[in-house]
mmCIF file as gemmi writes it, N, C-alpha and C atoms, coordinates in Angstrom:
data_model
loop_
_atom_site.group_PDB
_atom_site.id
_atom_site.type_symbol
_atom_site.label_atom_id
_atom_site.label_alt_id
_atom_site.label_comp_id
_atom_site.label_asym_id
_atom_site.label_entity_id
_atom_site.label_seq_id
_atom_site.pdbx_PDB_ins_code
_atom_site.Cartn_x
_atom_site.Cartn_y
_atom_site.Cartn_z
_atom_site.occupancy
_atom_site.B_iso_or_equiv
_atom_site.pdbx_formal_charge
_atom_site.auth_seq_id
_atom_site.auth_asym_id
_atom_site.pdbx_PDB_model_num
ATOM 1 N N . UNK Axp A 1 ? 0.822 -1.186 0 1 0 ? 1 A 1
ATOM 2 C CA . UNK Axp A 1 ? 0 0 0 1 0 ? 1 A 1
ATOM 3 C C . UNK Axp A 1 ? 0.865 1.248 0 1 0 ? 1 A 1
ATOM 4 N N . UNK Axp A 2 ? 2.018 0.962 0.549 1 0 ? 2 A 1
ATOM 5 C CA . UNK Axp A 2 ? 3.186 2.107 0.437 1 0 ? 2 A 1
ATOM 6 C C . UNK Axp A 2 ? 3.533 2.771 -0.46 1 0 ? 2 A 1
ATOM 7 N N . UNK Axp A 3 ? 3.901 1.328 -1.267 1 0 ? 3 A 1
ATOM 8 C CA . UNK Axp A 3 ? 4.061 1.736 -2.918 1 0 ? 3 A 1
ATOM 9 C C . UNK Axp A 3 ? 3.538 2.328 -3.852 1 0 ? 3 A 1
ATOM 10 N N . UNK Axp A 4 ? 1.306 2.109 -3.928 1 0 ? 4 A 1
ATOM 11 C CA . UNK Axp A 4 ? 0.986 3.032 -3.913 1 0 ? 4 A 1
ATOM 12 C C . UNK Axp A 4 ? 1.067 4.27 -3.997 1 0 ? 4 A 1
ATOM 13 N N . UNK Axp A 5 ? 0.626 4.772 -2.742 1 0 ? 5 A 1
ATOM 14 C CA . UNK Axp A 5 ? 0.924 6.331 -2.088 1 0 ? 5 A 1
ATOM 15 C C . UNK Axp A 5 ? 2.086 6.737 -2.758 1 0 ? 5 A 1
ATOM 16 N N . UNK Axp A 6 ? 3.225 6.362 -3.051 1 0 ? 6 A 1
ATOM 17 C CA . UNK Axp A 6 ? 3.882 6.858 -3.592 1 0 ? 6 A 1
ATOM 18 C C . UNK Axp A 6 ? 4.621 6.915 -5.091 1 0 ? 6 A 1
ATOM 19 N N . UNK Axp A 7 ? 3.503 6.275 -5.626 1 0 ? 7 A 1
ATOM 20 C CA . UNK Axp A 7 ? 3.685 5.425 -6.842 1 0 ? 7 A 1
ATOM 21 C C . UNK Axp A 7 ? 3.023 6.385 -7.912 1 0 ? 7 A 1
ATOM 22 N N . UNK Axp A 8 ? 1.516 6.588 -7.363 1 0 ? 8 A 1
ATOM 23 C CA . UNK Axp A 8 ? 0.441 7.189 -7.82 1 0 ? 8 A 1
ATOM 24 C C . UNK Axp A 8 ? 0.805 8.314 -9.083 1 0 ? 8 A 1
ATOM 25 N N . UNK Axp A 9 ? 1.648 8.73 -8.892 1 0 ? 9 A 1
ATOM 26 C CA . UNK Axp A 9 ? 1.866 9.554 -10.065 1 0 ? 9 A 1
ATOM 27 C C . UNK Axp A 9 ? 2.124 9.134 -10.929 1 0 ? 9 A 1
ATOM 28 N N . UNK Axp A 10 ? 3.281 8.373 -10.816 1 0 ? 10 A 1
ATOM 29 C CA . UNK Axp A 10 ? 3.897 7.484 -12.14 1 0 ? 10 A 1
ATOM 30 C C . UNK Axp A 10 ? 2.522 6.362 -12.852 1 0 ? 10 A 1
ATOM 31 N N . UNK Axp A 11 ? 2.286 5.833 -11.824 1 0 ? 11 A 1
ATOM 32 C CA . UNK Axp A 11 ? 0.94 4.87 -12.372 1 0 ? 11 A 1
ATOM 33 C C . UNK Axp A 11 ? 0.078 5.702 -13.152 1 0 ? 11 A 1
ATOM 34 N N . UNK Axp A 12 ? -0.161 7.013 -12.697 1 0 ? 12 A 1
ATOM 35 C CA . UNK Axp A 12 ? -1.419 7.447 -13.584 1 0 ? 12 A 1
ATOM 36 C C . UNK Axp A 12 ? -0.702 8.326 -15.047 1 0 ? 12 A 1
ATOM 37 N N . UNK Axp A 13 ? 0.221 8.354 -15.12 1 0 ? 13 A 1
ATOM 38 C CA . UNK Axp A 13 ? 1.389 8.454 -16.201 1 0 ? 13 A 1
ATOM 39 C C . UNK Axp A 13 ? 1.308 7.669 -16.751 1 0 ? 13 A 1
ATOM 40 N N . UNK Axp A 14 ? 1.886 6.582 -16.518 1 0 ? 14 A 1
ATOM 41 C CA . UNK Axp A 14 ? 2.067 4.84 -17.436 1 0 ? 14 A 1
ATOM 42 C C . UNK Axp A 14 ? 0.955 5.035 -17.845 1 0 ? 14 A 1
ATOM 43 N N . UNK Axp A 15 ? -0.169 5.083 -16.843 1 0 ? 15 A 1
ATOM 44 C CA . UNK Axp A 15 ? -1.477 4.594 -18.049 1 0 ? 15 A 1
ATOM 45 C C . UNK Axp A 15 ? -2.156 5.643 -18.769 1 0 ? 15 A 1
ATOM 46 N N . UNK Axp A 16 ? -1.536 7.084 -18.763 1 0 ? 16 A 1
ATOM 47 C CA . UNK Axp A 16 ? -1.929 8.014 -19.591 1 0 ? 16 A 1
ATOM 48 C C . UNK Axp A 16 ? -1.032 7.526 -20.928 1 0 ? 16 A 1
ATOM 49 N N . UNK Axp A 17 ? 0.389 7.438 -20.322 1 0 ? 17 A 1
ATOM 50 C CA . UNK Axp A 17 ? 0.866 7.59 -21.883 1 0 ? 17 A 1
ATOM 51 C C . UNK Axp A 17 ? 0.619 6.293 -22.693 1 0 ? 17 A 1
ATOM 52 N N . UNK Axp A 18 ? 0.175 4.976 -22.132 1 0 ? 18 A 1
ATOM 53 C CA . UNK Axp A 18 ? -0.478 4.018 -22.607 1 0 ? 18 A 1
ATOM 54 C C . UNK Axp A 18 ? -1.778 3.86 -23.278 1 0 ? 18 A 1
ATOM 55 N N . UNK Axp A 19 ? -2.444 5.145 -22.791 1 0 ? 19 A 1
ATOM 56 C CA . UNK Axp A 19 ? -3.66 5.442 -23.382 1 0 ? 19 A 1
ATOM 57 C C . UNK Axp A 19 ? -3.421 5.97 -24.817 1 0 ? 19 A 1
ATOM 58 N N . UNK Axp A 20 ? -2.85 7.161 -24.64 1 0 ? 20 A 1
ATOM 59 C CA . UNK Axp A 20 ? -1.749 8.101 -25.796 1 0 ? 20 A 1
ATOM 60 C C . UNK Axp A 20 ? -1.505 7.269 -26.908 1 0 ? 20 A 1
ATOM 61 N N . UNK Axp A 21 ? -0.46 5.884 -26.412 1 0 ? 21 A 1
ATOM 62 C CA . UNK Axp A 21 ? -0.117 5.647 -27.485 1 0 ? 21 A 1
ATOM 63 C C . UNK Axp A 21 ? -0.815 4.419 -28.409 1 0 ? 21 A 1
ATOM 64 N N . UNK Axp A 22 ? -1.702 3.07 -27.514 1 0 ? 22 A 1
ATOM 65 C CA . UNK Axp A 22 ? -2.596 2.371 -27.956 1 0 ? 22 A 1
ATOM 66 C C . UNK Axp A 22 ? -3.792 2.978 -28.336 1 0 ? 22 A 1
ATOM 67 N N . UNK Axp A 23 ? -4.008 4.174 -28.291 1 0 ? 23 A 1
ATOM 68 C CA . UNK Axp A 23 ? -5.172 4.88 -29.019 1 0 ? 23 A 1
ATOM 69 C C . UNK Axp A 23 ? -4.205 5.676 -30.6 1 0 ? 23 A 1
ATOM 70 N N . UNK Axp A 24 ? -3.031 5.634 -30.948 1 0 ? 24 A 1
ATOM 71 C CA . UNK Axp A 24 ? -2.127 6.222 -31.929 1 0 ? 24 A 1
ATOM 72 C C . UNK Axp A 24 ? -1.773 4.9 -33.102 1 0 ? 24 A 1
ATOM 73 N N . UNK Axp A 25 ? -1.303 3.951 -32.293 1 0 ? 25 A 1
ATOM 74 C CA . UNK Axp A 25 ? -1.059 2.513 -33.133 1 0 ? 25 A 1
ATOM 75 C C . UNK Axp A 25 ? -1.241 1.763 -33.663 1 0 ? 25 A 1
ATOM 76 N N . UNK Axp A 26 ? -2.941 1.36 -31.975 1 0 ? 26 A 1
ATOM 77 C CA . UNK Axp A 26 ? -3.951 0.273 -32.395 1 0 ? 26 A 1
ATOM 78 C C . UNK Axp A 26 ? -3.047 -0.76 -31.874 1 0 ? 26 A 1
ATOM 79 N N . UNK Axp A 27 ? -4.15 -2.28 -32.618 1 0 ? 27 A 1
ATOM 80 C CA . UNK Axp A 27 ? -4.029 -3.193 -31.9 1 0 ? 27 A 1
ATOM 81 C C . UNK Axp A 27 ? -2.67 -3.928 -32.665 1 0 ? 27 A 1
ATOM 82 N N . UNK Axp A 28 ? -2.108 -4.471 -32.32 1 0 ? 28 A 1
ATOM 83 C CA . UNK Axp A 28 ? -0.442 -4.781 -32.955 1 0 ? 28 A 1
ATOM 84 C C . UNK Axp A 28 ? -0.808 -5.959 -33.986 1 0 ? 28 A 1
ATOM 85 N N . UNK Axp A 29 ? -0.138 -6.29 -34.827 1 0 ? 29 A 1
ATOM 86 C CA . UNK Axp A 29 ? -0.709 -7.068 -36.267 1 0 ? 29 A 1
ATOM 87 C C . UNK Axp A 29 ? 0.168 -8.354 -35.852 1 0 ? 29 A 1
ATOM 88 N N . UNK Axp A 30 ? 0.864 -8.664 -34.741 1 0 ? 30 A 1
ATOM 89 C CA . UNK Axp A 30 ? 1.467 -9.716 -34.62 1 0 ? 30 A 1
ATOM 90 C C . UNK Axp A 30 ? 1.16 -9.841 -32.932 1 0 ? 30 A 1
ATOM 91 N N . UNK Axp A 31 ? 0.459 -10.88 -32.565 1 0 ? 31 A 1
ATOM 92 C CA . UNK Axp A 31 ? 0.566 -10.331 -30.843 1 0 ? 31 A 1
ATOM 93 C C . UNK Axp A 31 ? 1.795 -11.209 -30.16 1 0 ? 31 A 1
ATOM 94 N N . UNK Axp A 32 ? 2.713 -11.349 -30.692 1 0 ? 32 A 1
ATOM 95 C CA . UNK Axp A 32 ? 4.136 -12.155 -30.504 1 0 ? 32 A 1
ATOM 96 C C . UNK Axp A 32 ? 4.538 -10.878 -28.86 1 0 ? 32 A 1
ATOM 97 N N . UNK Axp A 33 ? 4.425 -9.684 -29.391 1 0 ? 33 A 1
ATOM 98 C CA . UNK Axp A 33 ? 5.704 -8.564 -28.712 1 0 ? 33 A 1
ATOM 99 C C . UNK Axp A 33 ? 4.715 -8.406 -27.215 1 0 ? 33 A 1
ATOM 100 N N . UNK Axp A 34 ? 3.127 -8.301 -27.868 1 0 ? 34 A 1
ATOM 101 C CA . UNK Axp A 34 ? 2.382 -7.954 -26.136 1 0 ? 34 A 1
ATOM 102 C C . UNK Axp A 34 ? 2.16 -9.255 -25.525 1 0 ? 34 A 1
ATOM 103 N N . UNK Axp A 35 ? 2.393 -10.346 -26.405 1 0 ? 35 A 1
ATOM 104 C CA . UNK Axp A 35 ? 2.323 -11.505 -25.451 1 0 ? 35 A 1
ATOM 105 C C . UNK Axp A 35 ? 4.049 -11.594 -24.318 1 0 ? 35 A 1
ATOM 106 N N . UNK Axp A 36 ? 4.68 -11.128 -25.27 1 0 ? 36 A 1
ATOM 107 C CA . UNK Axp A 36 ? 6.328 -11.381 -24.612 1 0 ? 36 A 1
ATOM 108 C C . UNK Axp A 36 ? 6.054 -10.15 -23.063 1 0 ? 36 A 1
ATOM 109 N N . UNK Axp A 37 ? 5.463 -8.714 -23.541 1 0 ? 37 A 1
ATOM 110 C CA . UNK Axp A 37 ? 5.4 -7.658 -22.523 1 0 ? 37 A 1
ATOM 111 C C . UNK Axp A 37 ? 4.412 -8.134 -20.84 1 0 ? 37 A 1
ATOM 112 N N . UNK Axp A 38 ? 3.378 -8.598 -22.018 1 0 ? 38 A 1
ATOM 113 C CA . UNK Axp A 38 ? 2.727 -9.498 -20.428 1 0 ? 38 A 1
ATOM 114 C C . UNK Axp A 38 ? 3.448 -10.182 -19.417 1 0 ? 38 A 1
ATOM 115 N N . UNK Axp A 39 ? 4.283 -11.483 -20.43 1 0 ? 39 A 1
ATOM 116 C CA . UNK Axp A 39 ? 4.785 -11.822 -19.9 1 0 ? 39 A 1
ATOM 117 C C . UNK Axp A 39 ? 6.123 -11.463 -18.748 1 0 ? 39 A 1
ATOM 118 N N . UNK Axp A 40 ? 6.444 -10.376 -18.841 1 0 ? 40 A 1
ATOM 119 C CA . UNK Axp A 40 ? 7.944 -9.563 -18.825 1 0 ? 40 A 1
ATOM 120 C C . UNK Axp A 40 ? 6.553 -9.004 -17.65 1 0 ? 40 A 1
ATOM 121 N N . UNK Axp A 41 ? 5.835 -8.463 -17.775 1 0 ? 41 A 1
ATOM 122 C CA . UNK Axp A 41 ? 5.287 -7.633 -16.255 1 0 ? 41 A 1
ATOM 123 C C . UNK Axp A 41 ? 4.788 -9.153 -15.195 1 0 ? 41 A 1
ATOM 124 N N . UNK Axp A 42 ? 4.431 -10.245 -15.692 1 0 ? 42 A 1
ATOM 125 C CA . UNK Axp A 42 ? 4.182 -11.242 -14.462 1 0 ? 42 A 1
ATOM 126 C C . UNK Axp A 42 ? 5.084 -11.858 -14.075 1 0 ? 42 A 1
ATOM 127 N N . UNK Axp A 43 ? 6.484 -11.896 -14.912 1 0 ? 43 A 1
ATOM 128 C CA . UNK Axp A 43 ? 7.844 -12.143 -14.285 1 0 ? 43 A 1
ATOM 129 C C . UNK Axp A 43 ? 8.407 -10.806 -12.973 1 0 ? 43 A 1
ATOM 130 N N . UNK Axp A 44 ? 8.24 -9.849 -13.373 1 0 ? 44 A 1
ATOM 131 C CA . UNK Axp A 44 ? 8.458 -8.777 -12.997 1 0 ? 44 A 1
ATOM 132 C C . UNK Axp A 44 ? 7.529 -8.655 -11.312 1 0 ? 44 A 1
ATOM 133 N N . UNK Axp A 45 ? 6.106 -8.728 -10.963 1 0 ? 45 A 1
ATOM 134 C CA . UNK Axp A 45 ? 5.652 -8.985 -10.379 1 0 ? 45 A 1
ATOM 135 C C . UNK Axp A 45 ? 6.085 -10.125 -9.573 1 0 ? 45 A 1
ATOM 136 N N . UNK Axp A 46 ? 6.329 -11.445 -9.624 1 0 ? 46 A 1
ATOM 137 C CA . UNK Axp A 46 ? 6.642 -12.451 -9.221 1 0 ? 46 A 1
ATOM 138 C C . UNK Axp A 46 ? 7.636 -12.321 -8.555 1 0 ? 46 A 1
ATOM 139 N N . UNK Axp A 47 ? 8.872 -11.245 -9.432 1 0 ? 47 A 1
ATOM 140 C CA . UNK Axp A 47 ? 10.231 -11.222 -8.123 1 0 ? 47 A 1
ATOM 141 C C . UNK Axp A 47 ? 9.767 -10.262 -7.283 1 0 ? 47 A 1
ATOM 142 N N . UNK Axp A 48 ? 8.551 -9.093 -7.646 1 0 ? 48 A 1
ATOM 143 C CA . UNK Axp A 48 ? 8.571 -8.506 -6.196 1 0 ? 48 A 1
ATOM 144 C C . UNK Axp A 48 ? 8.034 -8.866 -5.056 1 0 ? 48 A 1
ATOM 145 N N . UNK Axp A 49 ? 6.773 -9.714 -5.182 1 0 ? 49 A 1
ATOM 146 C CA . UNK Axp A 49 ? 6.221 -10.253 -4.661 1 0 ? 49 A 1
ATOM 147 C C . UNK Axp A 49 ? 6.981 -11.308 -3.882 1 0 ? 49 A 1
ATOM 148 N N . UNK Axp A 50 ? 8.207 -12.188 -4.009 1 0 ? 50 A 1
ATOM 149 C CA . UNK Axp A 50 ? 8.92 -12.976 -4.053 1 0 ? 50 A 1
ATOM 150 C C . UNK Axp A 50 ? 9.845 -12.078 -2.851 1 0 ? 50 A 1
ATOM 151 N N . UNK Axp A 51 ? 10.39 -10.826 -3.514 1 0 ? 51 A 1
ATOM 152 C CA . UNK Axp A 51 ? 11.433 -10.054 -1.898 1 0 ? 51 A 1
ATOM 153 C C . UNK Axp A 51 ? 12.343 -10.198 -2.256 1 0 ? 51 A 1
ATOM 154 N N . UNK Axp A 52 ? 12.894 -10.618 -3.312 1 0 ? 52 A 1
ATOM 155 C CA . UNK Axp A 52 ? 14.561 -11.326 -3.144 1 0 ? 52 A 1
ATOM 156 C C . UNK Axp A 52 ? 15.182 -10.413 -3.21 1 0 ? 52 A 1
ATOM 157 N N . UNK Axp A 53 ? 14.926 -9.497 -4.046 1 0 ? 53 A 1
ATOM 158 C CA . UNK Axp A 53 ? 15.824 -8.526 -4.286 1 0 ? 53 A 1
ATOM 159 C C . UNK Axp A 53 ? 15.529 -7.388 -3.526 1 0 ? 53 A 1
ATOM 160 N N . UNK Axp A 54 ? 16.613 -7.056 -2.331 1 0 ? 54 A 1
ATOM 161 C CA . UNK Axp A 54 ? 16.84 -6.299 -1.681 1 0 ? 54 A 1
ATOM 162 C C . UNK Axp A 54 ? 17.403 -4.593 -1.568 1 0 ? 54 A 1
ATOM 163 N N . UNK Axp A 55 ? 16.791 -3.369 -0.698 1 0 ? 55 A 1
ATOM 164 C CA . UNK Axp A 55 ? 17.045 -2.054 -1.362 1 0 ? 55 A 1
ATOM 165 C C . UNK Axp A 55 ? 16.787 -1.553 -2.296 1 0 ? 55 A 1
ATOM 166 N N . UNK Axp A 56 ? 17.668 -0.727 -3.134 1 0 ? 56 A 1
ATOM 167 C CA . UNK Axp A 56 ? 17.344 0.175 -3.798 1 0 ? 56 A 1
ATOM 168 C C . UNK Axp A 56 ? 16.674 -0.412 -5.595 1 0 ? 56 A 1
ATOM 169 N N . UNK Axp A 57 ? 17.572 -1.282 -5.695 1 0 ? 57 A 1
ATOM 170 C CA . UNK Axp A 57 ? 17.182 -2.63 -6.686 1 0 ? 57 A 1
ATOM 171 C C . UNK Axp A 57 ? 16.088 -2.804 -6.433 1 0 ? 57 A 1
ATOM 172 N N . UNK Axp A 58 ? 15.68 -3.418 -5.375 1 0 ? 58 A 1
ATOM 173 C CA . UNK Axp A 58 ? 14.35 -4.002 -4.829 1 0 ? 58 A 1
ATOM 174 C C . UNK Axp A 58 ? 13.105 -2.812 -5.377 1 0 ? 58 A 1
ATOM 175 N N . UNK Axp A 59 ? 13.483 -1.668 -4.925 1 0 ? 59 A 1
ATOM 176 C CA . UNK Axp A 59 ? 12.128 -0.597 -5.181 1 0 ? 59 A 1
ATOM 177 C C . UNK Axp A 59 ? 12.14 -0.389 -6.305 1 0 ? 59 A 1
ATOM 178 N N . UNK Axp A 60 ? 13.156 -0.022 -7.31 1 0 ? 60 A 1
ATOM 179 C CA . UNK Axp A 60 ? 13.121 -0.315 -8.682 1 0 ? 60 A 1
ATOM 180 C C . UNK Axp A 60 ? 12.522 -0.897 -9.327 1 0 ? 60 A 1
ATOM 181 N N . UNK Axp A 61 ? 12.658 -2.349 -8.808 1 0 ? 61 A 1
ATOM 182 C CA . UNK Axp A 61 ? 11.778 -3.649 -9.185 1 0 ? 61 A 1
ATOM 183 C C . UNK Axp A 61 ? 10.195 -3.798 -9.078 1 0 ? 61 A 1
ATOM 184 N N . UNK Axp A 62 ? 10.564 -3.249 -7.995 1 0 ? 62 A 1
ATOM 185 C CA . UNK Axp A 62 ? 8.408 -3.65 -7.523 1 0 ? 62 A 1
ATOM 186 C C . UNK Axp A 62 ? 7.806 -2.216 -8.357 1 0 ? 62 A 1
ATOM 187 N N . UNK Axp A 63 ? 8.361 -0.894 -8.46 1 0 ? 63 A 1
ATOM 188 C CA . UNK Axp A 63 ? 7.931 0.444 -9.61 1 0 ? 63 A 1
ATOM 189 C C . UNK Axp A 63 ? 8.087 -0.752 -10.597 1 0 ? 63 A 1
ATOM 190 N N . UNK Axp A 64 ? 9.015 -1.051 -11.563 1 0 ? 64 A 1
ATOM 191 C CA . UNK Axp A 64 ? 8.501 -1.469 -12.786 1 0 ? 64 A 1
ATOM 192 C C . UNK Axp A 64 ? 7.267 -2.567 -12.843 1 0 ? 64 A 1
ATOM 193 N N . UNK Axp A 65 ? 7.05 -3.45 -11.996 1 0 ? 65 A 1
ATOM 194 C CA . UNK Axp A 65 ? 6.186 -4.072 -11.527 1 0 ? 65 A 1
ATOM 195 C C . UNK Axp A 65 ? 5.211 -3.552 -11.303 1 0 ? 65 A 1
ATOM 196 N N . UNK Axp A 66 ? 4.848 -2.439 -10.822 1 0 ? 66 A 1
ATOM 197 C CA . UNK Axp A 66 ? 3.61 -1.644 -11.13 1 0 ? 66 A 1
ATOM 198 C C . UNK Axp A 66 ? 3.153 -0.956 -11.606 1 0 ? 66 A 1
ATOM 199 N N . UNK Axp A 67 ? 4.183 -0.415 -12.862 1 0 ? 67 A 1
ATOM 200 C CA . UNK Axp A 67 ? 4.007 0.791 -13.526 1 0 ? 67 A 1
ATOM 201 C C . UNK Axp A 67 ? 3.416 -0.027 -15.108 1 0 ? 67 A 1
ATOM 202 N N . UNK Axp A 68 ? 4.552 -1.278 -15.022 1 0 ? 68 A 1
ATOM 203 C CA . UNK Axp A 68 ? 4.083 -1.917 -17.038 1 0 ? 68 A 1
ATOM 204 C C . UNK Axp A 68 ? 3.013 -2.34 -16.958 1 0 ? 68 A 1
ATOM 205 N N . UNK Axp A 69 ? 2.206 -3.129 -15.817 1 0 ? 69 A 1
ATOM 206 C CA . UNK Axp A 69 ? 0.669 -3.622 -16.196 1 0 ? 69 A 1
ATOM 207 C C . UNK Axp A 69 ? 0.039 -1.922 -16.338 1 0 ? 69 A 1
ATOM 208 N N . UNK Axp A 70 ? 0.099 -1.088 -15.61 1 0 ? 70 A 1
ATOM 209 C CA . UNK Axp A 70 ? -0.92 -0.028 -16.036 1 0 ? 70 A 1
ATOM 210 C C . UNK Axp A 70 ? -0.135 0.379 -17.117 1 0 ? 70 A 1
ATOM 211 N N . UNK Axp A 71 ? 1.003 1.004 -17.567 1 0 ? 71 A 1
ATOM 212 C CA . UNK Axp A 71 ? 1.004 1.111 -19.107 1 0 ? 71 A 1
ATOM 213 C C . UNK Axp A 71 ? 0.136 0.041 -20.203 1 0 ? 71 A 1
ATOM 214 N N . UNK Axp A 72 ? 0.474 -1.179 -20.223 1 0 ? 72 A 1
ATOM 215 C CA . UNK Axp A 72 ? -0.324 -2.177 -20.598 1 0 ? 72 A 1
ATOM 216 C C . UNK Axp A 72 ? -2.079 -2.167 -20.803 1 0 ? 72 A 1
ATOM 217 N N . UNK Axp A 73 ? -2.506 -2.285 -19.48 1 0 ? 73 A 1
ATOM 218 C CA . UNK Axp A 73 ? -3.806 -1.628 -19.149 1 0 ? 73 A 1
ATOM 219 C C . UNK Axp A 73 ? -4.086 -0.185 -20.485 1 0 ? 73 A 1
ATOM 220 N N . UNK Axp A 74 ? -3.198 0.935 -20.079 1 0 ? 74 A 1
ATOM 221 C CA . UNK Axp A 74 ? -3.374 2.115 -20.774 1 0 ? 74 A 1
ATOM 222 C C . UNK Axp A 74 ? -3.073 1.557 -22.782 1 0 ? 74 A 1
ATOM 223 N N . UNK Axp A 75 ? -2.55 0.872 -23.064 1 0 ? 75 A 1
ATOM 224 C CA . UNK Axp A 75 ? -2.571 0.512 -24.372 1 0 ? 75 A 1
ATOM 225 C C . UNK Axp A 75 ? -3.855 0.137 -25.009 1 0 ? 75 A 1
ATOM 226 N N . UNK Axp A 76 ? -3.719 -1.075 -24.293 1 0 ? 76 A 1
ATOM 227 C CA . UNK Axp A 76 ? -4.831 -1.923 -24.764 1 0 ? 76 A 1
ATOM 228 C C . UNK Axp A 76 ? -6.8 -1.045 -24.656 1 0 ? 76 A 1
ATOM 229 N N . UNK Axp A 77 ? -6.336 -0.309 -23.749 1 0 ? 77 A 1
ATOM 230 C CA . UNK Axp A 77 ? -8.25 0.231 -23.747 1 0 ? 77 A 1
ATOM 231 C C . UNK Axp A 77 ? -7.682 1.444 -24.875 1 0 ? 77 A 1
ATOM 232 N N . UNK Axp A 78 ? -6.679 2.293 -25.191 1 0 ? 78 A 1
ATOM 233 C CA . UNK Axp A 78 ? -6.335 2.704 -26.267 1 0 ? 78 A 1
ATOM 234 C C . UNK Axp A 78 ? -6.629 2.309 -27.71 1 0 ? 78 A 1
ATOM 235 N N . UNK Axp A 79 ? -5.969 0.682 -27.884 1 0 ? 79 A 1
ATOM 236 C CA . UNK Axp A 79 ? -6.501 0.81 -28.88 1 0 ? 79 A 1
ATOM 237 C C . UNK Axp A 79 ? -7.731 0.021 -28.809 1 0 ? 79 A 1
ATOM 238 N N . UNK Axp A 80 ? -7.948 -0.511 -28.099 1 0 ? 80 A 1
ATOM 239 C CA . UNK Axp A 80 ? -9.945 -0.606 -28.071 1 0 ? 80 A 1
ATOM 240 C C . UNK Axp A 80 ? -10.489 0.246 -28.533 1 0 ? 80 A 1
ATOM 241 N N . UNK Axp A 81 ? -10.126 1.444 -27.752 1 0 ? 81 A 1
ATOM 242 C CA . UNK Axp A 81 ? -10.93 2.737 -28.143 1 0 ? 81 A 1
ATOM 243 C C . UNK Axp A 81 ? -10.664 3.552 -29.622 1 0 ? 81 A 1
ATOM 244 N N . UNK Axp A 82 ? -10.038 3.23 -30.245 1 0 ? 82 A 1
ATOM 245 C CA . UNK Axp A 82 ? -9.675 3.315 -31.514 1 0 ? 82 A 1
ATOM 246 C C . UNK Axp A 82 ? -9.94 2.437 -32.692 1 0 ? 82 A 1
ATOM 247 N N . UNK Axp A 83 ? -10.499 1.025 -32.148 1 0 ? 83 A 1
ATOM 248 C CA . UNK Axp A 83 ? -10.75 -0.01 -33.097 1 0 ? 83 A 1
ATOM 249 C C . UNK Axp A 83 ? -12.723 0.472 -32.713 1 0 ? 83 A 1
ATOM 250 N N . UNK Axp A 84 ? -12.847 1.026 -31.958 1 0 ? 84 A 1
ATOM 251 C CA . UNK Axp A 84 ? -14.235 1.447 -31.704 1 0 ? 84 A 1
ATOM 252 C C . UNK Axp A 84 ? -14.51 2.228 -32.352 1 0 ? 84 A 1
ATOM 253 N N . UNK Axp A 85 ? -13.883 3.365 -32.491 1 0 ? 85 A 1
ATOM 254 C CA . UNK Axp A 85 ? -13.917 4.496 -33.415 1 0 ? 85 A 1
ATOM 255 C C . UNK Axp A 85 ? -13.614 4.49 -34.959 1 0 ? 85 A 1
ATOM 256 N N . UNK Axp A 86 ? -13.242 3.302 -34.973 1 0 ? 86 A 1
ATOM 257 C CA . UNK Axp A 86 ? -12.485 3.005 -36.924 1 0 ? 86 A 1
ATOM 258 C C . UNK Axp A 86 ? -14.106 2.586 -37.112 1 0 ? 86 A 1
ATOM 259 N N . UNK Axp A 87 ? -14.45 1.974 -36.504 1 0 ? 87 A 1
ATOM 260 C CA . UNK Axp A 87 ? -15.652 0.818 -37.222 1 0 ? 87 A 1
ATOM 261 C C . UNK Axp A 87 ? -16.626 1.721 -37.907 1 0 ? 87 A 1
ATOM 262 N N . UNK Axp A 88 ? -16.792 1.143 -39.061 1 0 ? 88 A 1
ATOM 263 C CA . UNK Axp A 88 ? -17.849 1.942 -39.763 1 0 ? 88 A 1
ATOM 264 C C . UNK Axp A 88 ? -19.167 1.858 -39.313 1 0 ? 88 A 1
């Protein structure tokens, strides 16, 4: 909850500029790269959740861990919202 509170900015960043740019791109024509990114944020999650990595590393870790699912998050309703808006 710490992380949070002090997170909050960056989180609502990630998922602005995720909004920004999956509403600019759309939905990717190969889903090879957002399947690899998913994957790369539940690895990412897993070591923080996990602790191992200790200090300054450590907070590093658990921010990217909470910042790529809401970028992610911010893509994907992006380009939703753009494959909504194409449709004739």
């Amino acid at each position: 909850m710490l992380l949070l509170t002090a997170f909050w900015p960056g989180l609502a960043g990630a998922g602005a500029l995720g909004l920004v740019v999956g509403g600019l791109v759309g939905w990717p024509a190969r889903p090879a790269v957002p399947l690899a990114l998913c994957g790369l944020a539940a690895l990412l999650a897993a070591l923080a959740l996990a602790g191992i990595v200790p200090g300054l590393l450590g907070l590093w870790l658990e921010g990217a861990g909470l910042l790529l699912p809401a970028y992610l998050l911010g893509c994907a309703l992006g380009a939703l919202a753009r494959h909504r808006v194409a449709r004739p």
